[in-house]
CSV table of C-alpha atoms in Angstrom, one decimal:
chain,number,residue,atom,x,y,z
A,1,GLN,CA,15.9,8.7,9.1
A,2,VAL,CA,13.0,7.7,6.9
A,3,ASN,CA,9.9,6.5,8.7
A,4,LEU,CA,6.7,5.1,7.3
A,5,VAL,CA,3.7,4.4,9.5
A,6,GLU,CA,0.7,2.6,8.3
A,7,SER,CA,-2.7,2.9,10.0
A,8,GLY,CA,-6.3,2.0,9.4
A,9,GLY,CA,-6.2,-1.8,9.6
A,10,GLY,CA,-8.8,-3.8,11.4
A,11,LEU,CA,-11.4,-6.6,11.4
A,12,VAL,CA,-14.1,-6.4,8.8
A,13,GLN,CA,-16.6,-8.6,7.1
A,14,PRO,CA,-16.6,-9.8,3.5
A,15,GLY,CA,-18.0,-7.1,1.3
A,16,ASP,CA,-16.9,-4.3,3.6
A,17,SER,CA,-14.6,-1.4,2.8
A,18,LEU,CA,-11.6,-0.1,4.6
A,19,THR,CA,-9.0,2.6,3.9
A,20,LEU,CA,-5.4,2.4,4.9
A,21,SER,CA,-3.1,5.3,5.4
A,22,CYS,CA,0.7,5.6,5.3
A,23,THR,CA,2.4,8.7,6.5
A,24,THR,CA,6.1,9.2,5.7
A,25,SER,CA,8.7,11.4,7.3
A,26,GLY,CA,12.4,11.9,6.8
A,27,ARG,CA,12.4,12.4,3.0
A,28,THR,CA,10.7,14.7,0.6
A,29,PHE,CA,7.5,12.7,0.2
A,30,SER,CA,6.4,14.4,-3.0
A,31,SER,CA,9.6,13.3,-4.8
A,32,TYR,CA,9.1,9.6,-4.4
A,33,ALA,CA,6.9,6.8,-5.6
A,34,MET,CA,4.9,4.8,-3.0
A,35,GLY,CA,3.9,1.2,-3.0
A,36,TRP,CA,1.5,-1.1,-1.1
A,37,PHE,CA,2.2,-4.8,-0.5
A,38,ARG,CA,0.6,-7.4,1.6
A,39,GLN,CA,1.7,-10.7,3.2
A,40,ALA,CA,-0.6,-13.4,4.4
A,41,PRO,CA,0.6,-16.1,6.8
A,42,GLY,CA,2.7,-18.7,5.1
A,43,LYS,CA,2.7,-16.7,1.8
A,44,GLU,CA,5.2,-14.5,0.0
A,45,ARG,CA,4.8,-10.8,0.0
A,46,GLU,CA,2.4,-9.7,-2.7
A,47,PHE,CA,2.3,-6.5,-4.7
A,48,VAL,CA,-0.9,-4.6,-4.3
A,49,ALA,CA,-0.5,-1.1,-5.8
A,50,THR,CA,2.0,1.6,-6.7
A,51,ILE,CA,1.7,5.3,-7.4
A,52,GLY,CA,4.2,7.8,-8.8
A,53,TRP,CA,5.3,10.9,-7.1
A,54,ASN,CA,2.7,13.0,-8.9
A,55,GLY,CA,-0.2,10.6,-8.5
A,56,GLU,CA,0.3,9.1,-11.9
A,57,ASN,CA,1.8,5.8,-13.1
A,58,ILE,CA,-0.6,3.8,-11.0
A,59,VAL,CA,-0.4,0.0,-11.2
A,60,TYR,CA,-2.5,-2.5,-9.4
A,61,GLY,CA,-2.0,-6.2,-8.7
A,62,ASP,CA,-4.2,-8.6,-10.5
A,63,SER,CA,-6.0,-9.8,-7.4
A,64,VAL,CA,-7.1,-6.3,-6.3
A,65,ARG,CA,-7.6,-4.4,-9.6
A,66,GLY,CA,-11.1,-2.9,-9.7
A,67,ARG,CA,-11.6,-3.2,-6.0
A,68,PHE,CA,-8.7,-1.3,-4.5
A,69,PHE,CA,-7.7,2.3,-5.2
A,70,VAL,CA,-4.5,4.1,-4.4
A,71,ALA,CA,-4.1,7.9,-3.9
A,72,ARG,CA,-1.7,10.3,-2.3
A,73,ASP,CA,-1.8,13.7,-0.6
A,74,ASN,CA,1.6,15.2,-1.0
A,75,ALA,CA,0.7,18.1,1.3
A,76,LYS,CA,0.1,15.6,4.1
A,77,ASN,CA,3.0,13.2,3.2
A,78,THR,CA,0.4,10.4,3.1
A,79,VAL,CA,-0.6,7.7,0.7
A,80,PHE,CA,-4.0,5.9,0.9
A,81,LEU,CA,-5.3,2.5,-0.1
A,82,ALA,CA,-9.0,2.4,-0.4
A,83,MET,CA,-10.1,-1.3,-0.3
A,84,ASN,CA,-13.7,-2.2,-1.4
A,85,SER,CA,-15.6,-5.4,-1.7
A,86,LEU,CA,-13.1,-7.1,0.7
A,87,LYS,CA,-12.8,-10.8,0.5
A,88,LEU,CA,-11.6,-13.4,2.9
A,89,GLU,CA,-8.4,-13.8,0.9
A,90,ASP,CA,-7.5,-10.1,1.4
A,91,THR,CA,-6.6,-11.0,4.9
A,92,ALA,CA,-2.9,-10.0,5.4
A,93,VAL,CA,-0.5,-7.6,6.9
A,94,TYR,CA,-0.4,-4.6,4.6
A,95,TYR,CA,2.8,-2.7,4.1
A,96,CYS,CA,3.6,0.6,2.5
A,97,ALA,CA,7.0,1.3,1.0
A,98,THR,CA,8.8,4.2,-0.8
A,99,ASN,CA,11.1,4.2,-3.8
A,100,GLN,CA,12.4,6.6,-6.4
A,101,TYR,CA,10.1,5.2,-9.1
A,102,PRO,CA,6.9,3.2,-9.1
A,103,THR,CA,7.6,-0.5,-9.4
A,104,THR,CA,5.8,-3.8,-8.7
A,105,VAL,CA,9.0,-5.4,-7.3
A,106,ALA,CA,9.3,-5.4,-3.5
A,107,GLY,CA,13.0,-5.7,-3.6
A,108,GLU,CA,13.3,-2.3,-5.3
A,109,TYR,CA,11.8,-0.3,-2.5
A,110,ASP,CA,14.3,1.1,0.0
A,111,TYR,CA,12.1,1.9,3.0
A,112,TRP,CA,9.2,0.1,4.5
A,113,GLY,CA,6.6,0.6,7.2
A,114,GLN,CA,5.9,-1.9,10.0
A,115,GLY,CA,2.6,-3.0,8.5
A,116,THR,CA,-1.0,-3.0,9.6
A,117,GLN,CA,-3.2,-6.0,9.9
A,118,VAL,CA,-6.3,-6.4,7.9
A,119,THR,CA,-8.6,-9.3,8.7
A,120,VAL,CA,-11.6,-10.2,6.7
A,121,SER,CA,-13.8,-12.6,8.5
A,122,SER,CA,-17.5,-13.6,8.6
């Protein structure tokens, strides 16, 4: 059974930084790409970032490019999402997901975490 567990969410103010983590078990983490998505209330799930198995092939969504950074530690089966200069519109539940290859399409990921809430509020 493949499990993904996100952590690190919370309540922050505009301009703050926050780093999310996602730890995976049940499959060989270093062989798979990882992705981050988010979903705000009443909105569709939005692509945030993806990273290949070797830390390459990184792609960011337009709304986070230059502010968010994705990285992975294969020795710890963990992928990170460093979020800087947070905005009110970054408020959402953030999900990590795993797939054989990096992709921006949510439907192509085969396993998902339960999500972690990020709230940006003044």
